[in-house]
Amino acid sequence: MRYLTAGESHGKGLVIIIDGPPSGLKITEEEITAYVAERQKGYGRGGRQKIERDRAEIISGVRFGKTIGSPVAVVIKNRDYVNWEGMMSVCPVRGNVIELNVPRPGHADLPGGIKYGHRDFRNVLERASARETAARVVAGAIAKKILSEMGIDILGYSAAIGGIKAKDHEGLSIDAVRKRIKDTDAKYGADLRYPDLKTAGVVKNRIDEALKEGDTLGGIVRVITTKIAPGIGDYTQWDRKLDAKIAAALMSIQAVKGVEFGAGFSCAALKGSAVHDRIYYSQKERHHRLTNNAGGFEGGMTNGEPVSVMAAVKPISTVKKGMDSVDVNTRKKTRTVYERSDVCAVPAASIIAEAVVAFELAREICASVGGSEMGRIKANYRNYLKQAKSY
Ligand code: EPS
């Protein structure tokens, strides 16, 4: 399984082609749309999400509610396109175009302009925009269904926003984290996807402050799963390591600047005996661990424990109060231009992270146990799990 996306943020829409999905997977436009709509939420989003009502239209690969094994193509139309037709037209006739010649620090503008020879940075920013992730979440919707067929649950959430870290969530089960998020969001009337009632109020205030100051905030997103069969991924070649593929998928999300598994960077300061997850055996649980500093991976393979991975999301680079930059035509020092943007997109990033991790896991499990049809993959996975348990 693999996918490619296309589409500009203010163009006609987004397209995704998921190549090589298993056949026999039940999936509907409504299910994909519901997941894609989750990504649109999040306290701190800007005016754009009031315009868009992302709806997934399946173009191919699904018949009578089930995948048939051929590529699944999905389109999400941009409702905002009607306001941008003149600026974004595909026709050779130029509308009344206001060029953007001042690159924003932190965005793809300057290196993208140099690479593709554009001085109007709209040609870069339209594709570099995180709007593209709506399409990637479609792939995540399909991957999540595959995982659920195998009894694997996955959750992405905000572990920190604007420097405030959620407390005591690391050891909780997926269901317990979900409950905390629900309680927090209900209490504060805000979609923060943040599992700490005590500090959620401070987070909300911090987003409000950043909005008033014309600034932006980042944070940390965390993705956790239930237990996965050991040995998915491979240690025998560098590009077969599943944790590396997951890290690459997370790094490819707009604004992500760091990835860590389990205890991650904090391991570097500890002694080996304090880091490595001791191995135990019992008749009921077979080989198992009582800690998960490895984040579910050893040697690039799942080790039978839940996957636990975090990604650092930098603050959005479209800053309302402006930043120092240079007009690439006049070469004069100036301030960046502000059109519109989000103040904080960490809750949305947690859905995107969940989606891309789900895709890497589903792809690897399908390839690992073999089979092009969902029933066979499910049976193969169950059989593999049984063998791994009896090892
Ligand atoms: C983005 C800028 C904003 C965000 C956008 C990502 O869009 P606009 O310029 O239209 O206000 O809202 O994200 C989305 C549209 C989305 O659906 O997530 C950027 O520059 O990356």
Short mmCIF file of C-alpha atoms and ligand atoms in Angstrom, two decimals:
data_model
loop_
_atom_site.label_atom_id
_atom_site.label_comp_id
_atom_site.label_asym_id
_atom_site.label_seq_id
_atom_site.Cartn_x
_atom_site.Cartn_y
_atom_site.Cartn_z
CA MET A 1 0.00 0.00 0.00
CA ARG A 2 1.17 3.47 -0.78
CA TYR A 3 -0.45 6.83 -1.52
CA LEU A 4 0.11 10.09 -3.33
CA THR A 5 -1.75 13.35 -2.82
CA ALA A 6 -2.28 16.36 -5.07
CA GLY A 7 -3.95 19.72 -4.61
CA GLU A 8 -3.33 23.33 -3.68
CA SER A 9 -4.77 24.90 -0.53
CA HIS A 10 -6.97 27.39 -2.43
CA GLY A 11 -7.24 25.38 -5.65
CA LYS A 12 -10.24 23.33 -6.70
CA GLY A 13 -9.58 20.58 -4.21
CA LEU A 14 -7.43 17.76 -2.92
CA VAL A 15 -6.97 14.35 -4.43
CA ILE A 16 -5.53 11.17 -2.94
CA ILE A 17 -4.84 7.85 -4.60
CA ILE A 18 -4.30 4.92 -2.25
CA ASP A 19 -2.68 2.20 -4.28
CA GLY A 20 -2.74 -1.46 -3.23
CA PRO A 21 -5.45 -1.50 -0.55
CA PRO A 22 -6.69 -4.96 0.43
CA SER A 23 -10.02 -5.98 -1.05
CA GLY A 24 -13.05 -6.68 1.11
CA LEU A 25 -12.57 -3.79 3.54
CA LYS A 26 -15.89 -2.18 4.46
CA ILE A 27 -15.60 1.59 4.04
CA THR A 28 -18.07 4.38 3.31
CA GLU A 29 -17.79 8.03 2.31
CA GLU A 30 -19.53 8.90 5.58
CA GLU A 31 -16.87 7.13 7.68
CA ILE A 32 -14.02 8.84 5.85
CA THR A 33 -15.80 12.20 6.01
CA ALA A 34 -16.35 11.85 9.78
CA TYR A 35 -12.62 11.27 10.30
CA VAL A 36 -11.62 14.08 7.97
CA ALA A 37 -13.99 16.39 9.88
CA GLU A 38 -12.16 15.58 13.14
CA ARG A 39 -9.02 17.10 11.63
CA GLN A 40 -10.85 20.35 10.98
CA LYS A 41 -11.60 20.86 14.66
CA GLY A 42 -9.31 22.23 17.31
CA TYR A 43 -9.27 25.29 19.53
CA GLY A 44 -7.08 27.94 17.92
CA ARG A 45 -8.01 27.27 14.30
CA GLY A 46 -8.49 30.32 12.07
CA GLY A 47 -11.21 31.58 9.73
CA ARG A 48 -10.56 29.01 7.00
CA GLN A 49 -12.20 26.15 8.88
CA LYS A 50 -15.41 28.15 9.10
CA ILE A 51 -15.51 28.03 5.29
CA GLU A 52 -14.52 24.41 4.67
CA ARG A 53 -16.81 21.44 5.32
CA ASP A 54 -14.46 18.70 4.13
CA ARG A 55 -16.37 15.87 2.48
CA ALA A 56 -14.67 12.81 1.05
CA GLU A 57 -15.98 11.74 -2.33
CA ILE A 58 -14.86 8.25 -3.34
CA ILE A 59 -14.10 8.15 -7.06
CA SER A 60 -12.82 4.60 -7.42
CA GLY A 61 -11.77 1.37 -5.75
CA VAL A 62 -14.92 0.85 -3.69
CA ARG A 63 -18.02 -1.05 -4.79
CA PHE A 64 -21.14 -1.60 -2.71
CA GLY A 65 -19.38 -0.34 0.42
CA LYS A 66 -16.28 -2.51 0.15
CA THR A 67 -12.81 -2.05 -1.36
CA ILE A 68 -12.23 -4.20 -4.43
CA GLY A 69 -8.42 -4.14 -4.42
CA SER A 70 -7.96 -1.51 -7.13
CA PRO A 71 -6.65 1.98 -6.26
CA VAL A 72 -8.97 4.02 -4.05
CA ALA A 73 -9.18 7.60 -5.30
CA VAL A 74 -10.82 10.24 -3.11
CA VAL A 75 -11.51 13.91 -3.78
CA ILE A 76 -12.09 16.65 -1.20
CA LYS A 77 -13.32 19.88 -2.78
CA ASN A 78 -12.15 23.25 -1.42
CA ARG A 79 -15.21 25.39 -0.71
CA ASP A 80 -12.91 28.42 -0.50
CA TYR A 81 -11.97 28.00 -4.18
CA VAL A 82 -14.88 30.22 -5.29
CA ASN A 83 -13.17 33.12 -3.48
CA TRP A 84 -9.81 32.37 -5.14
CA GLU A 85 -10.76 31.51 -8.72
CA GLY A 86 -9.03 34.58 -10.17
CA MET A 87 -5.86 33.95 -8.15
CA MET A 88 -5.75 30.18 -8.61
CA SER A 89 -7.20 29.62 -12.08
CA VAL A 90 -5.66 26.81 -14.15
CA CYS A 91 -6.44 28.75 -17.36
CA PRO A 92 -3.61 30.60 -19.13
CA VAL A 93 -5.38 33.90 -18.41
CA ARG A 94 -4.16 35.63 -15.25
CA GLY A 95 -6.76 37.11 -12.96
CA ASN A 96 -6.10 40.14 -10.78
CA VAL A 97 -3.10 38.61 -9.01
CA ILE A 98 -1.50 40.13 -5.95
CA GLU A 99 1.94 38.59 -5.78
CA LEU A 100 3.51 37.49 -2.50
CA ASN A 101 7.18 38.44 -2.72
CA VAL A 102 8.06 38.41 0.99
CA PRO A 103 8.93 34.91 2.26
CA ARG A 104 7.73 33.93 5.74
CA PRO A 105 10.48 32.62 8.03
CA GLY A 106 9.67 29.00 8.89
CA HIS A 107 7.45 28.32 5.85
CA ALA A 108 8.57 26.63 2.62
CA ASP A 109 8.42 30.02 0.81
CA LEU A 110 12.11 30.95 0.35
CA PRO A 111 13.77 27.55 -0.27
CA GLY A 112 10.78 26.51 -2.41
CA GLY A 113 10.97 29.73 -4.43
CA ILE A 114 14.72 29.29 -5.01
CA LYS A 115 14.25 25.62 -5.97
CA TYR A 116 11.37 26.06 -8.44
CA GLY A 117 12.28 29.55 -9.65
CA HIS A 118 9.22 31.33 -8.26
CA ARG A 119 9.24 34.90 -6.98
CA ASP A 120 5.49 34.82 -6.28
CA PHE A 121 5.51 32.60 -3.21
CA ARG A 122 1.88 31.64 -3.72
CA ASN A 123 3.22 29.02 -6.15
CA VAL A 124 5.04 27.41 -3.21
CA LEU A 125 2.81 28.01 -0.22
CA GLU A 126 -0.33 26.68 -1.84
CA ARG A 127 1.12 23.18 -1.99
CA ALA A 128 3.31 23.40 1.12
CA SER A 129 0.22 24.36 3.15
CA ALA A 130 -1.02 21.94 5.80
CA ARG A 131 -4.32 21.86 3.93
CA GLU A 132 -2.77 18.88 2.10
CA THR A 133 -3.05 16.82 5.27
CA ALA A 134 -6.84 16.54 4.79
CA ALA A 135 -6.04 14.12 1.97
CA ARG A 136 -3.58 12.16 4.10
CA VAL A 137 -6.23 11.70 6.76
CA VAL A 138 -8.30 9.86 4.13
CA ALA A 139 -5.51 7.26 3.92
CA GLY A 140 -5.55 7.18 7.72
CA ALA A 141 -9.29 6.46 7.74
CA ILE A 142 -8.72 3.37 5.59
CA ALA A 143 -5.69 2.31 7.63
CA LYS A 144 -7.58 2.66 10.90
CA LYS A 145 -10.30 0.37 9.58
CA ILE A 146 -7.70 -2.22 8.60
CA LEU A 147 -6.13 -2.02 12.06
CA SER A 148 -9.50 -2.31 13.78
CA GLU A 149 -10.18 -5.50 11.78
CA MET A 150 -7.09 -6.87 13.52
CA GLY A 151 -8.23 -5.62 16.91
CA ILE A 152 -5.67 -2.79 17.05
CA ASP A 153 -6.79 0.58 18.40
CA ILE A 154 -4.85 3.82 17.86
CA LEU A 155 -5.15 7.33 19.27
CA GLY A 156 -3.41 10.63 18.57
CA TYR A 157 -3.71 13.49 21.04
CA SER A 158 -2.09 16.72 22.25
CA ALA A 159 0.49 15.91 24.94
CA ALA A 160 1.59 19.56 25.24
CA ILE A 161 0.43 22.90 23.86
CA GLY A 162 2.29 26.19 24.04
CA GLY A 163 4.82 24.84 26.57
CA ILE A 164 2.18 23.39 28.94
CA LYS A 165 2.57 19.63 29.31
CA ALA A 166 -0.34 17.32 30.13
CA LYS A 167 0.44 15.41 33.33
CA ASP A 168 0.27 11.70 34.17
CA HIS A 169 -1.08 10.42 30.89
CA GLU A 170 1.86 8.28 29.76
CA GLY A 171 0.88 5.13 31.63
CA LEU A 172 -2.84 5.28 30.80
CA SER A 173 -4.72 2.97 28.44
CA ILE A 174 -6.15 4.35 25.19
CA ASP A 175 -9.65 4.28 26.65
CA ALA A 176 -8.55 6.15 29.78
CA VAL A 177 -6.86 8.86 27.65
CA ARG A 178 -10.01 9.11 25.48
CA LYS A 179 -12.14 9.60 28.58
CA ARG A 180 -9.84 12.32 29.89
CA ILE A 181 -9.92 14.13 26.53
CA LYS A 182 -13.72 13.96 26.49
CA ASP A 183 -13.95 15.35 30.05
CA THR A 184 -11.43 18.12 29.35
CA ASP A 185 -13.03 19.18 26.08
CA ALA A 186 -16.49 19.18 27.71
CA LYS A 187 -15.35 21.21 30.72
CA TYR A 188 -13.61 23.88 28.67
CA GLY A 189 -15.93 23.81 25.65
CA ALA A 190 -12.87 23.53 23.39
CA ASP A 191 -11.47 20.79 21.19
CA LEU A 192 -7.99 20.55 22.65
CA ARG A 193 -7.60 16.74 22.50
CA TYR A 194 -5.63 17.29 25.70
CA PRO A 195 -5.86 14.74 28.53
CA ASP A 196 -5.34 16.87 31.65
CA LEU A 197 -8.25 18.66 33.32
CA LYS A 198 -5.96 20.55 35.72
CA THR A 199 -3.87 22.37 33.13
CA ALA A 200 -6.32 22.53 30.18
CA GLY A 201 -7.63 25.92 31.36
CA VAL A 202 -4.08 27.35 31.23
CA VAL A 203 -3.65 25.92 27.72
CA LYS A 204 -6.88 27.54 26.54
CA ASN A 205 -5.82 30.91 28.04
CA ARG A 206 -2.43 30.62 26.39
CA ILE A 207 -4.07 30.14 22.98
CA ASP A 208 -6.33 33.15 23.66
CA GLU A 209 -3.27 35.23 24.63
CA ALA A 210 -1.39 34.21 21.48
CA LEU A 211 -4.43 35.22 19.40
CA LYS A 212 -4.49 38.66 21.08
CA GLU A 213 -0.76 39.10 20.61
CA GLY A 214 -0.97 38.15 16.93
CA ASP A 215 1.32 35.19 17.57
CA THR A 216 1.18 31.39 17.19
CA LEU A 217 1.78 28.29 19.33
CA GLY A 218 3.16 24.79 18.81
CA GLY A 219 3.20 21.71 20.99
CA ILE A 220 3.73 17.98 21.19
CA VAL A 221 1.44 15.31 19.77
CA ARG A 222 1.48 11.72 20.95
CA VAL A 223 0.24 8.59 19.19
CA ILE A 224 -0.42 5.39 21.13
CA THR A 225 -1.80 2.01 20.15
CA THR A 226 -2.96 -1.11 21.89
CA LYS A 227 -0.54 -4.06 21.83
CA ILE A 228 0.71 -5.13 18.40
CA ALA A 229 2.14 -8.54 17.49
CA PRO A 230 5.94 -8.62 17.90
CA GLY A 231 8.24 -8.76 14.88
CA ILE A 232 6.40 -6.36 12.55
CA GLY A 233 9.12 -4.39 10.72
CA ASP A 234 12.65 -5.73 10.28
CA TYR A 235 16.14 -5.37 11.74
CA THR A 236 17.97 -6.88 8.75
CA GLN A 237 18.17 -3.76 6.55
CA TRP A 238 18.04 -0.05 7.41
CA ASP A 239 15.12 0.78 5.15
CA ARG A 240 12.96 -2.05 6.51
CA LYS A 241 12.89 -0.66 10.06
CA LEU A 242 9.30 0.21 10.92
CA ASP A 243 10.11 2.81 13.59
CA ALA A 244 12.19 4.63 10.94
CA LYS A 245 9.25 4.57 8.51
CA ILE A 246 6.94 5.92 11.20
CA ALA A 247 9.46 8.63 12.09
CA ALA A 248 9.67 9.64 8.41
CA ALA A 249 5.88 9.72 8.11
CA LEU A 250 5.61 11.94 11.18
CA MET A 251 8.48 14.21 10.05
CA SER A 252 6.66 14.68 6.75
CA ILE A 253 3.75 16.40 8.49
CA GLN A 254 3.97 20.16 8.01
CA ALA A 255 5.56 21.87 11.08
CA VAL A 256 6.94 18.70 12.71
CA LYS A 257 10.54 19.22 13.85
CA GLY A 258 11.24 16.19 16.03
CA VAL A 259 10.12 12.63 16.73
CA GLU A 260 10.77 10.40 19.72
CA PHE A 261 9.71 6.86 20.60
CA GLY A 262 8.93 5.93 24.19
CA ALA A 263 11.35 7.63 26.58
CA GLY A 264 13.11 9.06 23.49
CA PHE A 265 15.58 11.86 24.12
CA SER A 266 15.50 11.39 27.90
CA CYS A 267 17.14 7.93 27.44
CA ALA A 268 20.35 9.67 26.40
CA ALA A 269 21.08 10.81 29.96
CA LEU A 270 20.26 7.53 31.72
CA LYS A 271 22.16 4.31 32.34
CA GLY A 272 21.22 1.24 30.32
CA SER A 273 19.80 -0.58 33.34
CA ALA A 274 17.39 2.32 33.89
CA VAL A 275 16.25 2.46 30.27
CA HIS A 276 15.73 -1.02 28.86
CA ASP A 277 12.38 -2.68 29.44
CA ARG A 278 12.97 -5.87 31.44
CA ILE A 279 11.59 -9.07 29.94
CA TYR A 280 9.12 -11.20 31.92
CA TYR A 281 7.27 -14.40 31.14
CA SER A 282 3.96 -15.68 32.46
CA GLN A 283 1.61 -18.38 31.22
CA LYS A 284 -1.12 -15.79 30.64
CA GLU A 285 0.83 -12.90 29.10
CA ARG A 286 3.79 -14.89 27.70
CA HIS A 287 6.80 -12.64 27.00
CA HIS A 288 5.96 -9.17 28.18
CA ARG A 289 7.32 -5.96 29.75
CA LEU A 290 6.19 -3.84 32.66
CA THR A 291 7.65 -0.62 31.22
CA ASN A 292 7.65 0.78 27.67
CA ASN A 293 10.66 3.08 27.39
CA ALA A 294 11.27 1.58 23.94
CA GLY A 295 7.92 2.92 22.70
CA GLY A 296 7.02 -0.53 21.39
CA PHE A 297 10.09 -0.93 19.15
CA GLU A 298 13.34 -2.87 19.42
CA GLY A 299 15.62 -3.31 16.42
CA GLY A 300 13.15 -1.55 14.10
CA MET A 301 10.48 -4.16 14.93
CA THR A 302 7.43 -4.07 17.15
CA ASN A 303 8.23 -5.85 20.42
CA GLY A 304 4.69 -6.83 21.35
CA GLU A 305 3.99 -3.77 23.50
CA PRO A 306 1.88 -0.74 22.49
CA VAL A 307 3.48 1.75 20.10
CA SER A 308 4.13 5.11 21.77
CA VAL A 309 5.57 7.95 19.72
CA MET A 310 5.66 11.73 20.06
CA ALA A 311 6.24 14.51 17.55
CA ALA A 312 7.21 18.12 18.23
CA VAL A 313 5.11 20.60 16.27
CA LYS A 314 6.62 24.05 15.79
CA PRO A 315 4.41 27.16 16.04
CA ILE A 316 2.67 28.06 12.77
CA SER A 317 4.90 30.27 10.65
CA THR A 318 2.20 32.68 9.49
CA VAL A 319 2.50 35.20 12.34
CA LYS A 320 -0.06 38.00 12.43
CA LYS A 321 2.20 40.56 14.10
CA GLY A 322 4.71 39.97 11.31
CA MET A 323 8.39 39.01 11.25
CA ASP A 324 11.49 40.47 9.67
CA SER A 325 12.08 39.30 6.13
CA VAL A 326 13.18 40.59 2.73
CA ASP A 327 11.21 41.50 -0.41
CA VAL A 328 12.89 39.23 -2.97
CA ASN A 329 12.23 41.74 -5.78
CA THR A 330 13.38 44.98 -4.12
CA ARG A 331 15.89 43.17 -1.79
CA LYS A 332 14.75 45.58 0.93
CA LYS A 333 14.19 44.61 4.54
CA THR A 334 10.48 44.45 5.33
CA ARG A 335 7.88 42.69 7.48
CA THR A 336 5.97 39.58 6.43
CA VAL A 337 2.45 40.04 5.06
CA TYR A 338 -0.49 38.44 6.90
CA GLU A 339 -3.58 37.15 5.15
CA ARG A 340 -5.21 34.73 7.59
CA SER A 341 -4.10 31.70 9.58
CA ASP A 342 -4.50 29.43 12.56
CA VAL A 343 -3.07 30.39 15.96
CA CYS A 344 -2.58 26.80 17.06
CA ALA A 345 -3.08 23.61 15.06
CA VAL A 346 -1.74 21.07 17.59
CA PRO A 347 -5.10 19.24 18.12
CA ALA A 348 -5.46 18.91 14.33
CA ALA A 349 -1.84 17.74 14.07
CA SER A 350 -2.62 14.98 16.57
CA ILE A 351 -5.26 13.57 14.20
CA ILE A 352 -2.86 13.81 11.26
CA ALA A 353 -0.16 12.06 13.31
CA GLU A 354 -2.64 9.34 14.23
CA ALA A 355 -3.54 8.95 10.54
CA VAL A 356 0.03 8.65 9.25
CA VAL A 357 1.11 6.26 12.00
CA ALA A 358 -2.02 4.14 11.33
CA PHE A 359 -1.10 3.99 7.66
CA GLU A 360 2.50 2.87 8.28
CA LEU A 361 1.34 0.20 10.75
CA ALA A 362 -1.46 -1.10 8.51
CA ARG A 363 0.81 -1.18 5.48
CA GLU A 364 3.55 -3.08 7.31
CA ILE A 365 1.21 -5.56 8.97
CA CYS A 366 -0.55 -6.34 5.66
CA ALA A 367 2.79 -6.81 3.90
CA SER A 368 4.20 -8.81 6.78
CA VAL A 369 1.43 -11.39 7.21
CA GLY A 370 0.62 -11.48 3.49
CA GLY A 371 -2.65 -11.55 1.58
CA SER A 372 -4.50 -9.10 -0.63
CA GLU A 373 -7.91 -9.73 0.83
CA MET A 374 -9.07 -8.51 4.22
CA GLY A 375 -10.42 -11.85 5.44
CA ARG A 376 -7.13 -13.58 4.64
CA ILE A 377 -5.04 -10.80 6.17
CA LYS A 378 -7.12 -10.95 9.34
CA ALA A 379 -6.80 -14.73 9.59
CA ASN A 380 -3.07 -14.55 8.85
CA TYR A 381 -2.55 -11.90 11.51
CA ARG A 382 -4.48 -13.94 14.06
CA ASN A 383 -2.41 -17.00 13.19
CA TYR A 384 0.85 -15.04 13.39
CA LEU A 385 -0.17 -13.65 16.79
CA LYS A 386 -0.92 -17.19 18.01
CA GLN A 387 2.48 -18.41 16.86
CA ALA A 388 4.22 -15.44 18.46
CA LYS A 389 2.43 -16.12 21.75
CA SER A 390 3.40 -19.77 21.75
CA TYR A 391 7.07 -18.97 21.07
C1 EPS B 1 -2.17 27.10 6.23
C2 EPS B 1 -2.84 28.30 6.32
C3 EPS B 1 -4.29 28.39 6.66
C4 EPS B 1 -4.72 27.13 7.37
C5 EPS B 1 -4.31 25.97 6.46
C6 EPS B 1 -2.83 25.82 6.51
O1 EPS B 1 -5.12 28.48 5.50
P1 EPS B 1 -5.63 29.87 4.91
O2 EPS B 1 -4.42 30.50 4.35
O3 EPS B 1 -6.65 29.52 3.89
O4 EPS B 1 -6.22 30.61 6.08
O5 EPS B 1 -6.09 27.16 7.66
O6 EPS B 1 -4.89 24.78 6.86
C7 EPS B 1 -6.02 24.39 6.22
C8 EPS B 1 -6.64 25.07 5.28
C9 EPS B 1 -6.50 23.07 6.67
O7 EPS B 1 -7.53 22.60 6.15
O8 EPS B 1 -5.85 22.50 7.56
C10 EPS B 1 -0.75 27.03 5.87
O9 EPS B 1 -0.20 28.03 5.43
O10 EPS B 1 -0.09 25.98 6.05
#
